[in-house]
CSV table of C-alpha atoms in Angstrom, one decimal:
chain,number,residue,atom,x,y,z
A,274,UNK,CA,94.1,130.8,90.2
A,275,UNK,CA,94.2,127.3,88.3
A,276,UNK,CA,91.8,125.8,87.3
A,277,UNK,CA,90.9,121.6,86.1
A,278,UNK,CA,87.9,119.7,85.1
A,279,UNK,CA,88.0,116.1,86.7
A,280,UNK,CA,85.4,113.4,85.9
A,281,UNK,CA,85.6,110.1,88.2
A,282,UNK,CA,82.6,107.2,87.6
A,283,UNK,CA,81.8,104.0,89.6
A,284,UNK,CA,80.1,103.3,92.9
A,285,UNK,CA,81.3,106.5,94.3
A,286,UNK,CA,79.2,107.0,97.1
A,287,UNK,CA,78.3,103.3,99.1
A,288,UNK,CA,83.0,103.4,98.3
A,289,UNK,CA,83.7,106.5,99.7
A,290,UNK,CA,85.1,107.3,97.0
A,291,UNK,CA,83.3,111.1,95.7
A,292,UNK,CA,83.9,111.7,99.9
A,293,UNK,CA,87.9,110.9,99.8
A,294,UNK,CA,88.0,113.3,96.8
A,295,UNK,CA,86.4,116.3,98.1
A,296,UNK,CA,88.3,116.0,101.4
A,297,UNK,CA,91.2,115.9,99.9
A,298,UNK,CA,90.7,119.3,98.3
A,299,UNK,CA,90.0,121.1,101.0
A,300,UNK,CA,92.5,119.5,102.8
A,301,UNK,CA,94.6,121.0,100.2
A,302,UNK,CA,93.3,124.5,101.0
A,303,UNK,CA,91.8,124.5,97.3
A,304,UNK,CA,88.2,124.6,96.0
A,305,UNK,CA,85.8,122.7,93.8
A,306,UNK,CA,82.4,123.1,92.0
A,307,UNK,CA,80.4,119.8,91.0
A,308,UNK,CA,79.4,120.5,87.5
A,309,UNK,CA,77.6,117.0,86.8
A,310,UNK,CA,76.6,114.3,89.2
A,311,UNK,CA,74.3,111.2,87.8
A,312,UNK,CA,73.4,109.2,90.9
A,313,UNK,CA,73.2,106.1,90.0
A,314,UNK,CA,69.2,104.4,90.6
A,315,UNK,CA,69.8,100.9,91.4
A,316,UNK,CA,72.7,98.7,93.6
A,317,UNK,CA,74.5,98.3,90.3
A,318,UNK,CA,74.4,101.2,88.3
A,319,UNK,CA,77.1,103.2,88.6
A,320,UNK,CA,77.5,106.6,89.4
A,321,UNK,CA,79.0,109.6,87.4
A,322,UNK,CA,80.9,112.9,88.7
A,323,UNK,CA,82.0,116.4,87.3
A,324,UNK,CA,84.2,118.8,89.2
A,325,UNK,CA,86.0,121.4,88.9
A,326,UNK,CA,89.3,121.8,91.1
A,327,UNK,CA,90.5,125.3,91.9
A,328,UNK,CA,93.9,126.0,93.5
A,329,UNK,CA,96.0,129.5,94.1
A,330,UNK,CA,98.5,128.0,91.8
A,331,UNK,CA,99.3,125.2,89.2
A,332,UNK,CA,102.2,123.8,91.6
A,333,UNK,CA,99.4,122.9,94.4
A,334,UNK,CA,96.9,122.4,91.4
A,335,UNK,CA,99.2,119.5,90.4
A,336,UNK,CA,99.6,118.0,93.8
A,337,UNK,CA,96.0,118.2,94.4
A,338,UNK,CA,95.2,116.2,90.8
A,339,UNK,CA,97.7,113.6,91.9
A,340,UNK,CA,96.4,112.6,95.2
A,341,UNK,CA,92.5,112.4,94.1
A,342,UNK,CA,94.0,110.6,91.2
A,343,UNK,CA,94.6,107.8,93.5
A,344,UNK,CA,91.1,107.8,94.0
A,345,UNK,CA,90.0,107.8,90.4
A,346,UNK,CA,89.7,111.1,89.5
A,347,UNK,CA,91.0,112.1,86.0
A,348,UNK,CA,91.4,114.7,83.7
A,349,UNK,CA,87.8,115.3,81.8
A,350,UNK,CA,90.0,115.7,78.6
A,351,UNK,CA,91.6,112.9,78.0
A,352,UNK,CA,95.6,113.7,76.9
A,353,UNK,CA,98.6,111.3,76.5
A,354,UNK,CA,101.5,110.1,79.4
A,355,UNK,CA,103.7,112.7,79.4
A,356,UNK,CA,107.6,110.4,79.4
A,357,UNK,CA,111.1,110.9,80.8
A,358,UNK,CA,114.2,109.0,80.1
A,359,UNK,CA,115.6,107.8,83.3
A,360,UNK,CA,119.1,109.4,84.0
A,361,UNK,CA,120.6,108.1,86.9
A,362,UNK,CA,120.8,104.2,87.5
A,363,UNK,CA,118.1,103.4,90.2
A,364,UNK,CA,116.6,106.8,90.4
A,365,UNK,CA,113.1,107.9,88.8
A,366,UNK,CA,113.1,111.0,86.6
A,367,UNK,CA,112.2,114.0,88.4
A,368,UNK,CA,108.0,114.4,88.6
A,369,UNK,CA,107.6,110.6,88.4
A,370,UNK,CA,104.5,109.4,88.8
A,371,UNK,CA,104.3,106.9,92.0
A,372,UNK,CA,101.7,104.2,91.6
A,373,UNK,CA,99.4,102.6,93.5
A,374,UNK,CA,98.2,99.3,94.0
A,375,UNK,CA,95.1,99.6,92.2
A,376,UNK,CA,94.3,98.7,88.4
A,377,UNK,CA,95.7,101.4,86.6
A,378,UNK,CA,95.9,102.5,82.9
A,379,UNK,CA,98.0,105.4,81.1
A,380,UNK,CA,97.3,106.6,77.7
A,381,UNK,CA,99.9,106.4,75.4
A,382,UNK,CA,99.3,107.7,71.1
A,383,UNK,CA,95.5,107.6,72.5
A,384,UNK,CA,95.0,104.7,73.6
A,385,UNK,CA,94.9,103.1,77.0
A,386,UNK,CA,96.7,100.7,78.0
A,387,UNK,CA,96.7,98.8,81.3
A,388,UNK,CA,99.7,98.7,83.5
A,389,UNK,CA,101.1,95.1,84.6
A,390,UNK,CA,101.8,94.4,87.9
A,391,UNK,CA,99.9,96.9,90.0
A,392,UNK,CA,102.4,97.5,93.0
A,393,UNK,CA,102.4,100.8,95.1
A,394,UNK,CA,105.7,103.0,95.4
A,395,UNK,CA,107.0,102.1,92.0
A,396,UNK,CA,107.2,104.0,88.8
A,397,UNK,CA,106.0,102.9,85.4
A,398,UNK,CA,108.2,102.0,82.8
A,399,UNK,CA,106.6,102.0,79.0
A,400,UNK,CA,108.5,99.5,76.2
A,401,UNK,CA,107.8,99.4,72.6
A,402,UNK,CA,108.1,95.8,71.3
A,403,UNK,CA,107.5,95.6,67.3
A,404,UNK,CA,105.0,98.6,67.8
A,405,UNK,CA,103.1,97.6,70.9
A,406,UNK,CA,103.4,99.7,74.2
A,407,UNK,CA,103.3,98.1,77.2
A,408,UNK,CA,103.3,99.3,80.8
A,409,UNK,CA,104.6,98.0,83.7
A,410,UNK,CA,105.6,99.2,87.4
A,411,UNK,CA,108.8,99.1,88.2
A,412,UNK,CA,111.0,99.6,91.9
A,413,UNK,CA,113.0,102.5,92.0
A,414,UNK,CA,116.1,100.1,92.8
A,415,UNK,CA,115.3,98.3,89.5
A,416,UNK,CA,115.2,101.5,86.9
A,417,UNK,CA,118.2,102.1,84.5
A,418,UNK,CA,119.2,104.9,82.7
A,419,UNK,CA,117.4,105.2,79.5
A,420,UNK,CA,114.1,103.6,81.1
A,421,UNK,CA,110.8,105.4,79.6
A,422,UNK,CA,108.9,106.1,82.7
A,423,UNK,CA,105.1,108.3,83.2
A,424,UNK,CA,105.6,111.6,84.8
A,425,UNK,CA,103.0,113.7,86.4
A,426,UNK,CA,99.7,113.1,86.5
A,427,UNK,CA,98.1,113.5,82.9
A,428,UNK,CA,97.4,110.3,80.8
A,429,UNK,CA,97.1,108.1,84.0
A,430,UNK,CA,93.4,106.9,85.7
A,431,UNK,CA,93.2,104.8,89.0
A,432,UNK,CA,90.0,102.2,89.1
A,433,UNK,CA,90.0,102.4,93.2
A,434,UNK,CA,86.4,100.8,93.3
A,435,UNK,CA,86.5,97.7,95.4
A,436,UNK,CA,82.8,96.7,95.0
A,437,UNK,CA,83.1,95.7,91.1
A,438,UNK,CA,86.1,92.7,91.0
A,439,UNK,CA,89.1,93.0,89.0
A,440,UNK,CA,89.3,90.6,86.0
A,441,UNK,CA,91.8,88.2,88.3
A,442,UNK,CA,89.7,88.1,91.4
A,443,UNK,CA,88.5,84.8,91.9
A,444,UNK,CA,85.0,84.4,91.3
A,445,UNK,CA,82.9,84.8,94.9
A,446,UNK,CA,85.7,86.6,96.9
A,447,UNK,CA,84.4,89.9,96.7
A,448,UNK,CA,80.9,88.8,97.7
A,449,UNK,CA,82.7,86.8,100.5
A,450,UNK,CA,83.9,89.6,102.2
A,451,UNK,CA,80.7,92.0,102.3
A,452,UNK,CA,80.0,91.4,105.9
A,453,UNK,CA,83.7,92.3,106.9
A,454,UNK,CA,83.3,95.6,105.5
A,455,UNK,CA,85.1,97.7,108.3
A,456,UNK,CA,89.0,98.0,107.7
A,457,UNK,CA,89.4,96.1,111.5
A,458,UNK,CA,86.7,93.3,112.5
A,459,UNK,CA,87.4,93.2,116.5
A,460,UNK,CA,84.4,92.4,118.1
A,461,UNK,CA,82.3,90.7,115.5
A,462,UNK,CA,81.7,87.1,116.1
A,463,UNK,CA,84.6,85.1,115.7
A,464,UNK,CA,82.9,82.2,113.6
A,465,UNK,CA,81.4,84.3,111.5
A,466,UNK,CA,84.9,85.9,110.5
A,467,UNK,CA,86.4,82.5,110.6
A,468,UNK,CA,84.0,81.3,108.1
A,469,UNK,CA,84.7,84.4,105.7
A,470,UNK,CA,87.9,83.2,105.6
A,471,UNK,CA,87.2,80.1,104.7
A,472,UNK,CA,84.9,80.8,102.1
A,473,UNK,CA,87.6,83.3,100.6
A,474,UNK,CA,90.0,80.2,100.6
A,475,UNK,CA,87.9,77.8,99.3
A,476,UNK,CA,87.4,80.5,96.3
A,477,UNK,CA,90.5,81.0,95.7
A,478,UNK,CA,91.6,77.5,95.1
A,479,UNK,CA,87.9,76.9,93.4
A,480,UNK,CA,89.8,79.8,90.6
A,481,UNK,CA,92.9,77.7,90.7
A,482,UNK,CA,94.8,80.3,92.7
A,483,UNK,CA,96.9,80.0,95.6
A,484,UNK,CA,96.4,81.2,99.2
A,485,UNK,CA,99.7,82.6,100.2
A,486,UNK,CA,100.4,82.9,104.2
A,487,UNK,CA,102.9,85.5,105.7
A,488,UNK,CA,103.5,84.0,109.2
A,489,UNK,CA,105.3,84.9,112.4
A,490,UNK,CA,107.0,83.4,114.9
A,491,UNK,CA,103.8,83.1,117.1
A,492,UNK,CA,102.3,81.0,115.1
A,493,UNK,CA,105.0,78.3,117.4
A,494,UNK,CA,104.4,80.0,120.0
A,495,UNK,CA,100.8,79.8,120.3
A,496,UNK,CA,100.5,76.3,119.9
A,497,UNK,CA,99.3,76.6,116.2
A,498,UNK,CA,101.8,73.8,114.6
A,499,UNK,CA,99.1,71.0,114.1
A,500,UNK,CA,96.4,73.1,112.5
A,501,UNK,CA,98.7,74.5,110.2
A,502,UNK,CA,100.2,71.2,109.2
A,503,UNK,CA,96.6,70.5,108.6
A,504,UNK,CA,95.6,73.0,106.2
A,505,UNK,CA,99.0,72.4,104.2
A,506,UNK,CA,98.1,69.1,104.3
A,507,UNK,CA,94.6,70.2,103.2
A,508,UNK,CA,95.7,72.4,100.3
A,509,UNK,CA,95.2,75.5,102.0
A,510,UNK,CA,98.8,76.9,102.0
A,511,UNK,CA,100.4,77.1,98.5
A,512,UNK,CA,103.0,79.6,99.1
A,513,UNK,CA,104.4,80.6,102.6
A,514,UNK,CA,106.5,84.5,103.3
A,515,UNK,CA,108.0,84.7,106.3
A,516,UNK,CA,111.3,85.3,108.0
A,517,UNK,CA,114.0,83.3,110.2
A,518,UNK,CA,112.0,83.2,113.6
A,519,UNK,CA,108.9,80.8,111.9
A,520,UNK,CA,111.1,78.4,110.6
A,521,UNK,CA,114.0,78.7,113.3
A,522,UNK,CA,111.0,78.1,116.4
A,523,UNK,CA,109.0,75.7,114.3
A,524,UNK,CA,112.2,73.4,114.0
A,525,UNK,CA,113.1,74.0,117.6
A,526,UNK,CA,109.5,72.6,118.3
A,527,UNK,CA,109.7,69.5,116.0
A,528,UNK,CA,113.2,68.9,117.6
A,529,UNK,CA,113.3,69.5,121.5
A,530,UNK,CA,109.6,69.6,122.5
A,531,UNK,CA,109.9,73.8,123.1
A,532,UNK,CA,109.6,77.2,121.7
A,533,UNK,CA,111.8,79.6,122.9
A,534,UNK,CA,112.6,77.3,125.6
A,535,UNK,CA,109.4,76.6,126.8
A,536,UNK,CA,107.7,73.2,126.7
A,537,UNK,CA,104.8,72.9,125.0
A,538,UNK,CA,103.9,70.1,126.8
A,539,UNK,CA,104.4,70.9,130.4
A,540,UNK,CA,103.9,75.2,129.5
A,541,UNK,CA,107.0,75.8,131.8
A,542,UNK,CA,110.9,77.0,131.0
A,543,UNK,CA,113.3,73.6,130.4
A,544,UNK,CA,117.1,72.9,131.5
A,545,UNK,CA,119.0,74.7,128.6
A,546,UNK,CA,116.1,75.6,126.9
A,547,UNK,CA,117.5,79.0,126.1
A,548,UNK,CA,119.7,77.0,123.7
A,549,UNK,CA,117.6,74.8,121.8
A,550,UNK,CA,116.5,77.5,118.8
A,551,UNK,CA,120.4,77.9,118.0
A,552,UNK,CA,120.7,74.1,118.7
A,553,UNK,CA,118.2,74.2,115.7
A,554,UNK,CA,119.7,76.0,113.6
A,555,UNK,CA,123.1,74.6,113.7
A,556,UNK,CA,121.3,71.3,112.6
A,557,UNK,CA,120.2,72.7,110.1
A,558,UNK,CA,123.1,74.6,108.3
A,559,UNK,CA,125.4,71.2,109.2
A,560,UNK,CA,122.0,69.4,106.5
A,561,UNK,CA,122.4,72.1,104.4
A,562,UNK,CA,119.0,73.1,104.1
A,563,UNK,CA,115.5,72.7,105.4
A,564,UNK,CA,114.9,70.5,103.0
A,565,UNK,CA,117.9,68.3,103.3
A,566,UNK,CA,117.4,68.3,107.5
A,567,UNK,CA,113.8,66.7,106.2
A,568,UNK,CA,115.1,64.1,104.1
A,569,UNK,CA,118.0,63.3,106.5
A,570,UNK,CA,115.8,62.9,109.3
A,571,UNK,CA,116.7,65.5,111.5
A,572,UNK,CA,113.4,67.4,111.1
A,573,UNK,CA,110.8,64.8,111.7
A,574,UNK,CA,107.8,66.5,112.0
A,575,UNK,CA,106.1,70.9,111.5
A,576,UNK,CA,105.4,73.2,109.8
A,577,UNK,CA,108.4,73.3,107.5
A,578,UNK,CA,108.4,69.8,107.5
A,579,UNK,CA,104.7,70.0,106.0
A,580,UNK,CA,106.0,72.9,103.2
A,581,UNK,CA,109.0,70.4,102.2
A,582,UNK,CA,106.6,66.8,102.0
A,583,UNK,CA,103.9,68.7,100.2
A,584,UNK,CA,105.6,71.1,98.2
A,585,UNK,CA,104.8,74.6,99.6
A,586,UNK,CA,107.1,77.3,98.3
A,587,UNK,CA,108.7,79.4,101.3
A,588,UNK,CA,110.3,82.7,100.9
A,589,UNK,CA,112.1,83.1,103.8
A,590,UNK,CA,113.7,86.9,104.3
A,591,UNK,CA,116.1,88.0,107.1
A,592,UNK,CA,116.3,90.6,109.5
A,593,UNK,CA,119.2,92.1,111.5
A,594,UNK,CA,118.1,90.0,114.9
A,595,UNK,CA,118.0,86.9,113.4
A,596,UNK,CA,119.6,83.7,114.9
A,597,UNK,CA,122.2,82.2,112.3
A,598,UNK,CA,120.6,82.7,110.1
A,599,UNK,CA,118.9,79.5,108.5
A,600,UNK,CA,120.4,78.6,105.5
A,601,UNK,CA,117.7,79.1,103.5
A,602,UNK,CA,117.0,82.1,104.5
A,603,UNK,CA,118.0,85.1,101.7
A,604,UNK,CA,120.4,87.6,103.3
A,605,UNK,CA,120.5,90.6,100.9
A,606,UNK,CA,116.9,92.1,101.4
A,607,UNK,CA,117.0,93.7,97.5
A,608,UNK,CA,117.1,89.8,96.3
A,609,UNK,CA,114.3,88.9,98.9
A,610,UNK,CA,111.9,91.5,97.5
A,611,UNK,CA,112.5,90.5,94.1
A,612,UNK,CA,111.6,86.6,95.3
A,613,UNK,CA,108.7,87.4,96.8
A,614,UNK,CA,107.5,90.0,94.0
A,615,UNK,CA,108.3,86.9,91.6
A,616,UNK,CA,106.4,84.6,93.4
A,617,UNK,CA,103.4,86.6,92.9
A,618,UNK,CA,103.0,86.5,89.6
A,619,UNK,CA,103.2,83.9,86.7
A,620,UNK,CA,104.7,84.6,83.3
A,621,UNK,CA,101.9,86.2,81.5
A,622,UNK,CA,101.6,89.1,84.6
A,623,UNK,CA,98.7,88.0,86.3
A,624,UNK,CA,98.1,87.0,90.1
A,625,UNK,CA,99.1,83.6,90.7
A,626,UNK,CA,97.8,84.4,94.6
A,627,UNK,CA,94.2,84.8,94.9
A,628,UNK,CA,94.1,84.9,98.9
A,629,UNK,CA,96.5,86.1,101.5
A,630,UNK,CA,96.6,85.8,105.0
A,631,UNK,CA,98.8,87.5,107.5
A,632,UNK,CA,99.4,86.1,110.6
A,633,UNK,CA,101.2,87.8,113.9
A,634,UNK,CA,103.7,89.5,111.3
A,635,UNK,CA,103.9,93.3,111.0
A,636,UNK,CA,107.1,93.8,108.8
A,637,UNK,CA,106.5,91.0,106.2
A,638,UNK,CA,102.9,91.6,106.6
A,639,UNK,CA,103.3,95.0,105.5
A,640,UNK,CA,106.3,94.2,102.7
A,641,UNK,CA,103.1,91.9,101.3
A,642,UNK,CA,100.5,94.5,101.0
A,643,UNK,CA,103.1,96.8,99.5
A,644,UNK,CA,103.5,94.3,96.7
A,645,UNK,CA,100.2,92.7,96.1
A,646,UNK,CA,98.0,94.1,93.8
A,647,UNK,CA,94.7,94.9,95.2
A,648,UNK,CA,92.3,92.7,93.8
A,649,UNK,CA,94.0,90.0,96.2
A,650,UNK,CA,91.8,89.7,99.6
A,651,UNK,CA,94.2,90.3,101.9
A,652,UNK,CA,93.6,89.5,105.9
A,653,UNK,CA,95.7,90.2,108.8
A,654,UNK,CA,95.3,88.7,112.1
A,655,UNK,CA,96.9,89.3,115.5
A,656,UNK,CA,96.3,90.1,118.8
A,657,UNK,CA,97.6,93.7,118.6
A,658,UNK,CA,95.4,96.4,117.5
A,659,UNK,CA,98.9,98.4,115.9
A,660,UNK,CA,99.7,95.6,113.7
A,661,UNK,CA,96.4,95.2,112.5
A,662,UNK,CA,95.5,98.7,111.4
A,663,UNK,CA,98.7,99.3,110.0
A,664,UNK,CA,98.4,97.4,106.4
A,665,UNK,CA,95.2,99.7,105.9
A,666,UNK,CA,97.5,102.8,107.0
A,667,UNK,CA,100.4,101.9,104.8
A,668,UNK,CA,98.0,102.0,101.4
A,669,UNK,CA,96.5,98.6,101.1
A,670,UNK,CA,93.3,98.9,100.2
A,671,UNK,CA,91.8,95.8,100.2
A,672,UNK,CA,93.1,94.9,103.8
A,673,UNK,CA,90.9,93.7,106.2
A,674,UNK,CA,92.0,93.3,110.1
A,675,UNK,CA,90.9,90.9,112.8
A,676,UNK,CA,92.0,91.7,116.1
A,677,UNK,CA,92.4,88.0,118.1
A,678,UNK,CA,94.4,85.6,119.1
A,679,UNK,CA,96.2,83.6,116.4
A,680,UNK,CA,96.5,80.3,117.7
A,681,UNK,CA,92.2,80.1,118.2
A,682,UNK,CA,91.6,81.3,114.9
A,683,UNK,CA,94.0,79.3,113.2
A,684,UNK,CA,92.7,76.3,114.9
A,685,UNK,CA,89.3,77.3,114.2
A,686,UNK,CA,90.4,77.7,110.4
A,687,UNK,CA,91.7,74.2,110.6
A,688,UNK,CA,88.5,73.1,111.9
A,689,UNK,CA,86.3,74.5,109.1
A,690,UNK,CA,88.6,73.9,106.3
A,691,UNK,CA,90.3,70.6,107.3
A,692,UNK,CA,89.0,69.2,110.4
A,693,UNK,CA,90.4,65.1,109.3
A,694,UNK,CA,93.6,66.0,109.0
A,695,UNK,CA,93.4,68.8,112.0
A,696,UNK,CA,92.4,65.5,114.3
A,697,UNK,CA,95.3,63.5,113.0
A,698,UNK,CA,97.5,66.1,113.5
A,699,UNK,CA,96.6,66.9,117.0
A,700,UNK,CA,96.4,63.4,117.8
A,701,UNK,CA,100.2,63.2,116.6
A,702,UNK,CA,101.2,66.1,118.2
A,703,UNK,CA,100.5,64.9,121.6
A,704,UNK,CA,102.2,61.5,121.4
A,705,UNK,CA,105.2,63.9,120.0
A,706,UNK,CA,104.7,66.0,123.4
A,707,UNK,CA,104.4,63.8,125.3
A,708,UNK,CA,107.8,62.0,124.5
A,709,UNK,CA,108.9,65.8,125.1
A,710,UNK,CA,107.7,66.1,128.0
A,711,UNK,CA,108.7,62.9,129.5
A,712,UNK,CA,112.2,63.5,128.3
A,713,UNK,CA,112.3,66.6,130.7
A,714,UNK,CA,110.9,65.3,133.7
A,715,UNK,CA,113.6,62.3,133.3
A,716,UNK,CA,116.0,65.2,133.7
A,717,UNK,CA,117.9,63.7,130.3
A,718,UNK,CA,120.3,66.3,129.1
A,719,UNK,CA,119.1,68.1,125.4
């Protein structure tokens, strides 16, 4: 038998926290003892655990330390980082140790030092620059030989407590979000959800952050183009992830009166509407750009038109279905990541994004999550339960999912956070419609 003292401290009963640990043990098929336990007496004290972990061997003692590690259980007696030298160009060193998402710190000639960049599924990689150690996490595609990285789990501790913010949380955010404190809010009131979102936002930008949106295609196809346009016009949308389908349908709209075909106008399948998304697309590579189709005129009015006119960075990354693709849109997926991870941060390694809101996008909702530390809010909405639940599944902790349709709460968003511009918007959208719409009953050709 094996045997190790663990020691974890925060809010680790109203977290979860002390509960995720002890499950995991005997999950494991291993034991424990709780040597210490100081509950803390009032809402802000923290609490204070002692336990010893005992497993048949040290193999599945290991194992065991490293899971309940991501929950902020460490070593009693504090050691150093044990190091290897990476040998093979985009491979960790055997025994890596795989981060999480959460602040994390390794302890390296006794002290600790915090790790930049807090990304899941990455390694960390230590530097030496004239005698200071830094730590940072890196991709696995990103390693080359001779890289310093952490292996195992000794010298590393996980701060997984949620209800204390992280020194780049915008101030208010974490209070924002105590009613929505179930990983999926589905049949709490809408406006009250709505209006935690809107709070978030307006903290966020109060911090001089940026709310970053990772939008779908349905965002078009639910009718949400004006309300968007609205909060970009607002200040609401700083950064924008999202793949050839948002874009690709939002121009379609802003050129032809339809999505997918359909008029959005008249709610009913045009003459050649099948068509019109490649129609838009094809004006747009002959621009050059998204930005060039603006300032040529061929995009007149949108989303993207919005992004270009107010300066909203878009990421856009492609997918093997995709239509053309748009120009713009970045074709090797390795460069994509590293865009959007870039995005994220500003030169001195701290969160430039202080909110972030999915929207009717599983794949680049969950590409987000991976990447985002997790003091960032995150929200996803969308009318499926799957995609939902998923960001909490795939490790991001501070994902919160509202199960409803898009276009209403978008509007409704639009409505608390901009509701001037939301009224010009749809006011201009319907003189745009209905120039669609009369277009197609006149039977003119696209």
């Amino acid at each position: 038998m094996r045997s190790e003292t663990v020691h974890m401290s925060g809010h680790l009963i109203d977290s979860g926290q002390l509960q995720l640990v002890l499950d995991t043990i005997i999950e494991h098929g291993a034991d424990y003892e709780i040597a210490d336990f100081d509950v803390g007496k009032r809402h802000d004290d923290e609490s204070r655990v002692v336990l010893s972990v005992t497993a048949a061997t040290a193999e599945k003692l290991a194992d065991i330390l490293a899971s309940i590690g991501d929950f902020g259980a460490a070593p009693l007696v504090d050691t150093d980082a044990k190091v290897a030298r990476a040998d093979l160009d985009g491979c960790f060193p055997t025994g890596f140790y795989s981060t999480t998402n959460l602040p994390t710190q390794v302890r390296v000639a006794g002290r600790w030092v915090d790790v930049a960049r807090p990304e899941m599924d990455c390694g960390i990689v230590l530097r030496e620059v004239d005698g200071t150690v830094t730590a940072r996490t890196r991709p696995v595609g990103d390693v080359r030989v001779g890289d310093r990285l952490v292996v195992g789990y000794q010298g590393v501790r996980v701060r997984p407590d949620r209800s204390i913010p992280s020194p780049g949380q915008p101030r208010g955010v974490g209070e924002t979000f105590g009613f929505m404190t179930s990983d999926v809010s589905s049949e709490k009131p809408q406006g009250l959800l709505v209006q935690g979102v809107a709070d978030g936002m307006r903290a966020c930008r109060d911090a001089n952050k940026e709310v970053l949106w990772v939008a779908g295609p349905a965002l078009v196809h639910t009718g949400s183009i004006a309300p968007m346009v609205a909060l970009i016009r607002a200040g609401y949308v700083n950064v924008v992830f999202a793949g050839n389908a948002l874009p690709t349908h939002d121009i379609e709209s802003a050129m032809y009166g339809t999505s997918l075909g359909v008029s959005q106008a008249l709610g009913v399948p045009t003459e050649h509407g099948h068509s019109h998304h490649i129609r838009a697309v094809n004006a747009v590579r002959r621009a050059g750009s998204i930005a060039a189709a603006v300032e040529d005129g061929v995009v007149t009015s949108g989303i993207m038109h919005a992004c270009v006119k107010h300066g909203v960075d878009v990421v856009l990354a492609a997918s093997p279905r995709d239509d053309g693709p748009l120009p713009d849109v970045i074709l090797d997926m390795m460069v994509a990541q590293a865009r959007m991870r870039e995005r994220l941060w500003d030169a001195e390694d701290r969160p430039r994004v202080g909110f972030c809101l999915v929207v009717a996008t599983m794949l680049h909702g969950i590409a987000t999550g991976n990447m985002l530390p997790a003091e960032v809010p995150l929200v996803c909405v969308d009318i499926n339960l799957a995609t939902v639940t998923k960001l909490a599944d795939r490790g991001s902790a501070q994902a919160t999912g509202v199960v409803t349709d898009v276009g209403l709460f978008v509007k409704e968003l639009a409505e608390e956070l901009a509701p001037t511009e939301l009224a010009e918007e749809l006011q201009r959208s319907r003189e745009v419609a209905q120039m669609h719409a009369a277009t197609y009953r006149e039977g003119r050709p696209d």
